[in-house]
Coordinates of C-alpha atoms and ligand atoms in Angstrom, one line a residue:
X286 CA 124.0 118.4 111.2
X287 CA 123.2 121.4 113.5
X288 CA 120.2 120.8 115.9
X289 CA 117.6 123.3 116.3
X290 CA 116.3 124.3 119.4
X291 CA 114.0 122.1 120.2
X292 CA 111.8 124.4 122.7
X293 CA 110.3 126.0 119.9
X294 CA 107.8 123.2 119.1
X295 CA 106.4 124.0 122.3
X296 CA 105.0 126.8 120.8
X297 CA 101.1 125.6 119.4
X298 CA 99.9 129.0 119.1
X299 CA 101.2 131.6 116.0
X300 CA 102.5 134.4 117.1
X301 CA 99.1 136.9 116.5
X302 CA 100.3 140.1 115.0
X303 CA 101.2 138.6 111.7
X304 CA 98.1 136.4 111.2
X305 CA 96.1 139.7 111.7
X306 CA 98.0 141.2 109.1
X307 CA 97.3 138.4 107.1
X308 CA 93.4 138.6 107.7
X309 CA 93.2 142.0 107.2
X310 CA 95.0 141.6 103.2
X311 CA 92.7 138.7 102.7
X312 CA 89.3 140.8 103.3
X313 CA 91.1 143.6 101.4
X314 CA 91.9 141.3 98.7
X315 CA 87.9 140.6 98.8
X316 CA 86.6 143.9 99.2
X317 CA 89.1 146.5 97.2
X318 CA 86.5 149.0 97.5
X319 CA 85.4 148.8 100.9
X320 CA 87.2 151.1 103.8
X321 CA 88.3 149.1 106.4
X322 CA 89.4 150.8 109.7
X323 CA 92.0 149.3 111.6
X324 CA 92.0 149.0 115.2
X325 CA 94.4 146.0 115.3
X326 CA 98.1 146.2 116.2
X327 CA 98.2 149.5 117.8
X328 CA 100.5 150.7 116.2
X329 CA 101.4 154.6 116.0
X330 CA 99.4 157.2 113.4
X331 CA 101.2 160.5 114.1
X332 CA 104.3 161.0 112.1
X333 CA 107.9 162.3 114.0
X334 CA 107.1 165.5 115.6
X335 CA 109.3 168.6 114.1
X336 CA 112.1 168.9 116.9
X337 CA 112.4 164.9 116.8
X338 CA 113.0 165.0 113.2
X339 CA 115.7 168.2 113.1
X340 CA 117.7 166.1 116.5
X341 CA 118.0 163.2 114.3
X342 CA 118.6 165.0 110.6
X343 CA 121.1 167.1 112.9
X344 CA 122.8 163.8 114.2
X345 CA 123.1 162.3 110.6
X346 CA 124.9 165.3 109.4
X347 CA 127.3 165.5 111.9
X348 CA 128.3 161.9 111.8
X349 CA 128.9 162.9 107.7
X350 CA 130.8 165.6 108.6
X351 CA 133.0 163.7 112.1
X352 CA 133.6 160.0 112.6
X353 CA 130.8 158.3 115.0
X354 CA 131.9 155.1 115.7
X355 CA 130.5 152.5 118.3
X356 CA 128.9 153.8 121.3
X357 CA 128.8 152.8 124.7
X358 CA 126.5 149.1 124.4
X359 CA 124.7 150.2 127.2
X360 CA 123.7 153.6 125.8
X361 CA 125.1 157.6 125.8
X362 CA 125.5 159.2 128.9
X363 CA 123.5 162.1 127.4
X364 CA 120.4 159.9 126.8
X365 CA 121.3 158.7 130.3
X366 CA 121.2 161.7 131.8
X367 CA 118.3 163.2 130.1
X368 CA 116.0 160.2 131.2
X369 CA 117.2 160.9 134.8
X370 CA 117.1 164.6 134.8
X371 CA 113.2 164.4 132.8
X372 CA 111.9 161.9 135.7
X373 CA 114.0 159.3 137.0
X374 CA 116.1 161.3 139.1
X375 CA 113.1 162.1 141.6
X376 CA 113.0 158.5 142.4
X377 CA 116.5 158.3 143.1
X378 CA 117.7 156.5 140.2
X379 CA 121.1 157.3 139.0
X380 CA 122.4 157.4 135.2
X381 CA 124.3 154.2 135.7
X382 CA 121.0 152.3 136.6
X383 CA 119.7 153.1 132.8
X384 CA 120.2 150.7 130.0
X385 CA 119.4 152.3 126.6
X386 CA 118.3 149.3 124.2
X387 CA 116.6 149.2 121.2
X388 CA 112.7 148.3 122.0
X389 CA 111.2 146.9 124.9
X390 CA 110.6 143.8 122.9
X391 CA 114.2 143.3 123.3
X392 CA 114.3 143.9 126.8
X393 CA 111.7 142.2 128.6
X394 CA 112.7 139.2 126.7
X395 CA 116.6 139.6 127.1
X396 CA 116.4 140.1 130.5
X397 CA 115.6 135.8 130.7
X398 CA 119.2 135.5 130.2
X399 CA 120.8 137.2 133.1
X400 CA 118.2 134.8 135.1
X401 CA 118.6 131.0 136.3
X402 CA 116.1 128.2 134.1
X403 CA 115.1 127.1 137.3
X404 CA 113.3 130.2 138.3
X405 CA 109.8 130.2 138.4
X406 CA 107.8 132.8 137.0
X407 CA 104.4 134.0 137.0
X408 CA 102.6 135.8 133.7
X409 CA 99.5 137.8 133.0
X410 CA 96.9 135.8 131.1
X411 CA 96.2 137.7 129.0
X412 CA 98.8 139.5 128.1
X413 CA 101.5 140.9 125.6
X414 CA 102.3 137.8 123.5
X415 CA 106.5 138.0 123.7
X416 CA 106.6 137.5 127.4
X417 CA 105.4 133.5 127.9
X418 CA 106.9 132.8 124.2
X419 CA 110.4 134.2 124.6
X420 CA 110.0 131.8 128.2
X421 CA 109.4 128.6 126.2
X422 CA 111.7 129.1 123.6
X423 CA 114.3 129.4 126.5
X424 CA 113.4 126.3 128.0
X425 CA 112.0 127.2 130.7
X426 CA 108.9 125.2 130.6
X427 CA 107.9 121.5 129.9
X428 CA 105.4 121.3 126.9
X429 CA 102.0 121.7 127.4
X430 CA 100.0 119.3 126.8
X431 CA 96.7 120.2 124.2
X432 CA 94.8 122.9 125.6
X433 CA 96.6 123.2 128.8
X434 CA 98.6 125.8 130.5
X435 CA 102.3 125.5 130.4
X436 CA 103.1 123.5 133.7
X437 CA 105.6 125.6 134.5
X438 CA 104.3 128.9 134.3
X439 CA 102.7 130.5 137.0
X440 CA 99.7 132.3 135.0
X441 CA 98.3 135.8 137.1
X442 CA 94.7 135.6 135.6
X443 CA 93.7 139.5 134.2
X444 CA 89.4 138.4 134.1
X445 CA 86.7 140.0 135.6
X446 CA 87.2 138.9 138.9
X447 CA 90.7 140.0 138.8
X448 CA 90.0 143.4 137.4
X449 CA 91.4 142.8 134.5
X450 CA 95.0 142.9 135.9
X451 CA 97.5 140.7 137.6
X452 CA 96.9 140.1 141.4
X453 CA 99.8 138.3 144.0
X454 CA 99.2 134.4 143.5
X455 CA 98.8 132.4 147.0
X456 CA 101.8 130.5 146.3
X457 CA 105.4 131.9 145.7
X458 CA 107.2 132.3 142.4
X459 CA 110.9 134.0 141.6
X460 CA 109.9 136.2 138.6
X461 CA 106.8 138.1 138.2
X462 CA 106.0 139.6 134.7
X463 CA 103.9 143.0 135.1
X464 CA 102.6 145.3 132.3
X465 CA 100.9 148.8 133.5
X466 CA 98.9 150.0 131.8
X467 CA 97.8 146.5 130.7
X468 CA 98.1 145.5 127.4
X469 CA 96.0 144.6 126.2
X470 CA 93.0 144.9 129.1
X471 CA 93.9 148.5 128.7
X472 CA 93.7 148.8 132.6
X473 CA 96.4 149.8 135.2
X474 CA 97.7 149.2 138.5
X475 CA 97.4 151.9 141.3
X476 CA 99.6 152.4 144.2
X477 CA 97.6 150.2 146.4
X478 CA 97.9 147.6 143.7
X479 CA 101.8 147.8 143.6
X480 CA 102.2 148.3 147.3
X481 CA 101.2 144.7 147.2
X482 CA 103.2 143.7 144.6
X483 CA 106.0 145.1 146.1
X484 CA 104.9 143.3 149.8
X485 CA 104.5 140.0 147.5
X486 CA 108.3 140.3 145.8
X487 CA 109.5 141.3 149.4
X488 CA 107.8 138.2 151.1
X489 CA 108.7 135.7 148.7
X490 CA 112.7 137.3 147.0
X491 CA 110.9 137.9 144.0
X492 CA 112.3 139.6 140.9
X493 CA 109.0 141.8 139.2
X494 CA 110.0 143.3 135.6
X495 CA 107.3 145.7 135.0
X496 CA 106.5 146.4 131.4
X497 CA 105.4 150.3 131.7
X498 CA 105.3 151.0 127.4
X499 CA 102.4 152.7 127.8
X500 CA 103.1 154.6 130.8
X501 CA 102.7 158.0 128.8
X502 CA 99.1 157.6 129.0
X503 CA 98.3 157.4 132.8
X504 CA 95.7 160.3 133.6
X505 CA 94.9 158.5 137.0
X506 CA 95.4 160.4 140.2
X507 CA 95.9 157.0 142.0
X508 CA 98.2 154.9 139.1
X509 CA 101.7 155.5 139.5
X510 CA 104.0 156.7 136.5
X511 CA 106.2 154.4 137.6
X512 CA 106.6 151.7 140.3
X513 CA 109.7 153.8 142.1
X514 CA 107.1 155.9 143.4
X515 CA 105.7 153.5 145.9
X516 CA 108.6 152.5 148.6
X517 CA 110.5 149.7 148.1
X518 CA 110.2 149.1 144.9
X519 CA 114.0 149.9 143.7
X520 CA 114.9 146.7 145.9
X521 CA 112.9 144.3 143.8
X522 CA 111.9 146.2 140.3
X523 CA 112.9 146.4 136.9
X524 CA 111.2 148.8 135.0
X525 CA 111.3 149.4 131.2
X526 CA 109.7 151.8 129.2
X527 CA 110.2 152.8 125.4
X528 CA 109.7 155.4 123.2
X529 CA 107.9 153.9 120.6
X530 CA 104.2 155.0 122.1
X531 CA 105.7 158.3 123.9
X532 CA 107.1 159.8 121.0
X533 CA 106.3 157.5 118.1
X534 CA 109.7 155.7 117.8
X535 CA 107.9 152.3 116.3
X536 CA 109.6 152.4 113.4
X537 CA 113.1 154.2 114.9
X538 CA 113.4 151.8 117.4
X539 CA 114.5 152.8 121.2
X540 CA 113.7 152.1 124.4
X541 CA 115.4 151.8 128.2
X542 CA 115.4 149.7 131.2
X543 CA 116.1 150.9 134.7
X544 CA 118.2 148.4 136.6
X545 CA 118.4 149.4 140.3
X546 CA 121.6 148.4 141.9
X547 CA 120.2 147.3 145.1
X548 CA 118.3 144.2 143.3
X549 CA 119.8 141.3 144.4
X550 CA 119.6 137.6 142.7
X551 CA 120.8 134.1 144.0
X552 CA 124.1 132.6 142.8
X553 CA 124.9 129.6 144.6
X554 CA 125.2 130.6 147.8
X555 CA 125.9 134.4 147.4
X556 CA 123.8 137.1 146.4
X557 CA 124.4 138.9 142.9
X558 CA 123.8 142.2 141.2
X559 CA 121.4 142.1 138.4
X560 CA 122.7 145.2 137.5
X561 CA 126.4 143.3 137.2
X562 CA 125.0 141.0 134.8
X563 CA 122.6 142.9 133.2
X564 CA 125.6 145.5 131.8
X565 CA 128.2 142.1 131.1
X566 CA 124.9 140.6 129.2
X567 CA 124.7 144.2 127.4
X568 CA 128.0 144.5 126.4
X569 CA 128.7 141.0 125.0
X570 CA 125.5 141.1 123.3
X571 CA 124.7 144.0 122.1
X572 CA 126.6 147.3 120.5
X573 CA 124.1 149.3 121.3
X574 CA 121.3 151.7 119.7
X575 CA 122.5 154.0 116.5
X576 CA 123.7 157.3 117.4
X577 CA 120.9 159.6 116.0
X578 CA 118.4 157.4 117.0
X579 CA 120.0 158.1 120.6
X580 CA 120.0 161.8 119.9
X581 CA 116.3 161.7 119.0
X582 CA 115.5 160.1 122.0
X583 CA 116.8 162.8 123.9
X584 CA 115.6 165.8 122.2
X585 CA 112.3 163.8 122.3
X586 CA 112.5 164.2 126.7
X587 CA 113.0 168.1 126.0
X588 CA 110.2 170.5 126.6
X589 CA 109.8 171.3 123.4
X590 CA 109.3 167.8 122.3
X591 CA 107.0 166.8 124.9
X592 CA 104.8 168.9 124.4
X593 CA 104.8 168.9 120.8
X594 CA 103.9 164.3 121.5
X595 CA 102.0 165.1 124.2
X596 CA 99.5 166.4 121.7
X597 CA 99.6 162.9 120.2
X598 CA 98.7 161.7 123.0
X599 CA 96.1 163.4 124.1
X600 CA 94.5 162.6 120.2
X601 CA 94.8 158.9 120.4
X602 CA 93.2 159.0 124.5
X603 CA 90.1 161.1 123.0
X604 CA 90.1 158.8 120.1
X605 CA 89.8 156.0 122.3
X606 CA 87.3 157.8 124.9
X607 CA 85.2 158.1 121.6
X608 CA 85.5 154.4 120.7
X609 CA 84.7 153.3 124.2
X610 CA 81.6 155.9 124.4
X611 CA 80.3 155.0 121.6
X612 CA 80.6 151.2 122.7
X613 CA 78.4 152.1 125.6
X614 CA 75.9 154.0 124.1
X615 CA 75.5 150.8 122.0
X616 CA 75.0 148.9 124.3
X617 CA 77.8 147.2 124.3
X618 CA 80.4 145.8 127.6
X619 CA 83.9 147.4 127.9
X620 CA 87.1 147.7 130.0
X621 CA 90.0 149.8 129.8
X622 CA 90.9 153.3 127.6
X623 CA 91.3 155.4 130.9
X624 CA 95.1 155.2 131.1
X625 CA 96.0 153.1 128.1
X626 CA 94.9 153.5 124.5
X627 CA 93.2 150.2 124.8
X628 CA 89.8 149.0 125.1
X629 CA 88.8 145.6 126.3
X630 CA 85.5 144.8 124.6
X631 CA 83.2 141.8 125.6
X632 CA 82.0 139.6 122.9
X633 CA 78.2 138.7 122.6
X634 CA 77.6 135.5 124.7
X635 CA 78.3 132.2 123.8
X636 CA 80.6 133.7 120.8
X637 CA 84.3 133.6 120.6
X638 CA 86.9 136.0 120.1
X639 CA 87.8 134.5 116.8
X640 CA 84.0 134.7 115.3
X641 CA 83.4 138.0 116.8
X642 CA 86.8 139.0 115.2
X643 CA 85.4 137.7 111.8
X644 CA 82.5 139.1 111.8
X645 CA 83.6 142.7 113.2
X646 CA 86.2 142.5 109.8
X647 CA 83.5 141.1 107.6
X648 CA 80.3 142.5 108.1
X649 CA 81.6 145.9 109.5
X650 CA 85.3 146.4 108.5
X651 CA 86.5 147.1 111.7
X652 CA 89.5 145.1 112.2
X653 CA 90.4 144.7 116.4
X654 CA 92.6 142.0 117.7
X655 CA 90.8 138.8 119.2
X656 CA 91.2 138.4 122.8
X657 CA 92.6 134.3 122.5
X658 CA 96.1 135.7 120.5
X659 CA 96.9 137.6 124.5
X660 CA 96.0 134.3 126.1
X661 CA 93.8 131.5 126.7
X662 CA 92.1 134.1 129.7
X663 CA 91.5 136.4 126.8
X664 CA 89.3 134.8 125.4
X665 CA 85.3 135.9 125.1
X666 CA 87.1 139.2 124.7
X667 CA 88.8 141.6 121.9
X668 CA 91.0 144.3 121.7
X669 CA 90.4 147.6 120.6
X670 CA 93.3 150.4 119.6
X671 CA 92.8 153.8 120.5
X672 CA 95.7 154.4 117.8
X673 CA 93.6 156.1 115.7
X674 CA 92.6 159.0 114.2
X675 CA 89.2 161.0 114.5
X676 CA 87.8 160.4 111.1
X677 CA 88.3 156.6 111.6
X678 CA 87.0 156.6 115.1
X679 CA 83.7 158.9 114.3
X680 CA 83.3 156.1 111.5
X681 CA 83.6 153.2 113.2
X682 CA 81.2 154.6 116.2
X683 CA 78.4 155.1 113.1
X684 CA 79.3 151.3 111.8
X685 CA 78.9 150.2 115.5
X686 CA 75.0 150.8 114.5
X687 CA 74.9 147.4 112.3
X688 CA 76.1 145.3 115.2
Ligands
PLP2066 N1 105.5 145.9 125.5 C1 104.2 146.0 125.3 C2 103.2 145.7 126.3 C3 103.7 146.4 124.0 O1 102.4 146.5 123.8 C4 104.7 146.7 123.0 C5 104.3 147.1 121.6 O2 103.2 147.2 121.3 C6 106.0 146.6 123.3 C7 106.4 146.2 124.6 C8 107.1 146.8 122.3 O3 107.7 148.0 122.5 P1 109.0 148.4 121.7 O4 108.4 149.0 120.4 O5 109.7 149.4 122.5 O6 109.7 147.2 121.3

């Protein structure tokens, strides 16, 4: 008989997307008539904008009227080249350091397998779910036992002492795990916060792999749009970004890493090229991301384009603004929505995430996401999407009076 992999009992907690989807069917099951405004998954509002949609109806027809086979498994050169010549090529970064893919999903977890078990490595509590589970289910982690934290997880505590966002540990560790802007504390790291980041990796020959999906919404004079703009960073960074939030790919499904050749890893007793692996662990894995999709991607970088999503936005960051305001003027604690589309809002004392959850859905229909599904460091906390649009957001500010 085959054996399943036997790392995935680790995993106590279900995976929290899903079970909100699930809670939010059941209270519409229970109230057809009532509205309920969802400011759960974060998920995108804004249809394809209109020189998106003719790139990728143009890409379709020409591959009825030619033969498009497989692509490069790593990506086009022209998506290449059009992420380079848009930003990346300010920093330094060459065409051959970009690794189109189809989501960041895939790649922050993927990346794991171009990287030794034995590494240690640290993760934000709380944090984007994918990152500690895809570590467990890769064995990389003894169990833990009931309510504890994985013993072999270095966790970088995102609380109110913190910030809300990871800070260097005192001891070492190989990997580091970094999202900016935070998901989902909805803050981000400035250049002071990197420079030590960077200092850390440096000191100790650590790997960081910054998660930077919702780098489209940095307004911040002092937060980077991305980590190669502080020194030193191409030596021990891996950044990835998608398109999914920058030009409302969710549901077409692209994304890119940036693999900087200089980054070096152990092997024995030589140094290797991430980069090496990363493209051998591409192209045996993977044939790559669909042609149009590809094509869309790259019309999306035009100027056109950009400013056409930019108006996106700039809707769901006043969306959120009014969320967050009207929070405040109710008296109520929160974090976040400057630079992200998220706000991190404070449940009433002495009640959890889960019952505040409940009753925000029940007695108020707002569904949000509760703080404990990011991380046991979430918790006394829930998460608020800015992916919204203004009806819903004036709405839910007027409900806010019933809290
Ligand atoms: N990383 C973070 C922090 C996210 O919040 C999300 C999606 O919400 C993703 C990655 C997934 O990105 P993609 O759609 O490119 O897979």
């Amino acid at each position: 008989m085959s054996k399943a992999n036997p790392h995935y009992q680790k995993i106590t907690r279900e995976y929290i997307f899903p079970i909100i989807d699930k809670e939010l069917e059941q209270v519409r099951e229970e109230h057809p008539n009532k509205k309920i405004l969802n400011f759960g998954v974060g998920d995108i509002v804004h249809p394809l904008k209109p020189s998106i949609v003719k790139a990728l109806t143009k890409a379709c027809t020409e591959m009825g009227e030619k033969v498009v086979g497989y692509g490069p498994s790593t990506g086009y050169h022209f998506l290449k080249k059009a992420v380079i010549d848009s930003e990346y090529g300010k920093y330094g970064i060459k065409a051959s350091e970009v690794f189109i893919s189809e989501g960041t999903i895939n790649d922050c977890v993927n990346l794991l397998d171009i990287l030794d078990v034995d590494n240690e490595i640290a993760i934000p509590d709380p944090a984007y779910p994918s990152y500690l589970d895809a570590a467990i289910m890769d064995g990389r982690t003894r169990a833990a036992k009931k309510g504890n934290d994985f013993p072999d997880i270095i966790y970088l505590p995102c609380t109110e002492e913190t910030g809300f966002l990871p800070r260097p540990p005192k001891k070492g560790c190989d990997v580091i795990y970094l999202c900016s802007p935070h998901n989902p504390t909805g803050m981000a790291l400035t250049r002071s916060d990197y420079e030590q980041w960077i200092d850390y990796a440096k000191e100790h020959d650590a790997l960081i792999i910054l998660d930077a999906a919702y780098e489209c919404f940095i307004r911040s004079d002092n937060v980077p749009k991305s980590i190669y703009e502080v020194k030193g960073a191409k030596d021990v960074a891996i950044e990835l970004r998608t398109f999914s939030k920058s030009a409302g790919f969710t549901g077409l499904r692209c994304a890119y890493s940036i693999v900087p050749e200089a980054i070096k890893a152990k092997l024995g007793k030589e140094d290797v090229s991430l980069h090496k692996l990363w493209t051998q662990r591409q192209n045996a894995k993977s044939n790559g991301v669909s042609y149009p999709v590809q094509r869309a991607a790259e019309a999306s970088l035009s100027k056109k384009a950009h400013e056409e999503t930019t108006e996106d936005i700039e809707d769901y960051l006043i969306q959120t603004k009014r969320l967050k305001d009207g929070l405040r003027d109710h008296g109520q604690t929160c974090y976040g929505g400057d630079d992200c589309p998220y706000i991190w809002w404070k449940c009433p004392e002495g009640v959890s995430s889960w019952d505040f959850f409940r009753h925000l859905l029940n007695e108020l229909h707002l569904l949000c996401i509760p703080g404990a599904g990011f991380g046991k460091r979430g918790e006394g906390y829930v998460r608020l999407s800015g992916f919204t649009n203004e009806e819903a957001a004036k709405e839910a500010v007027k409900r806010l009076k019933k809290l």
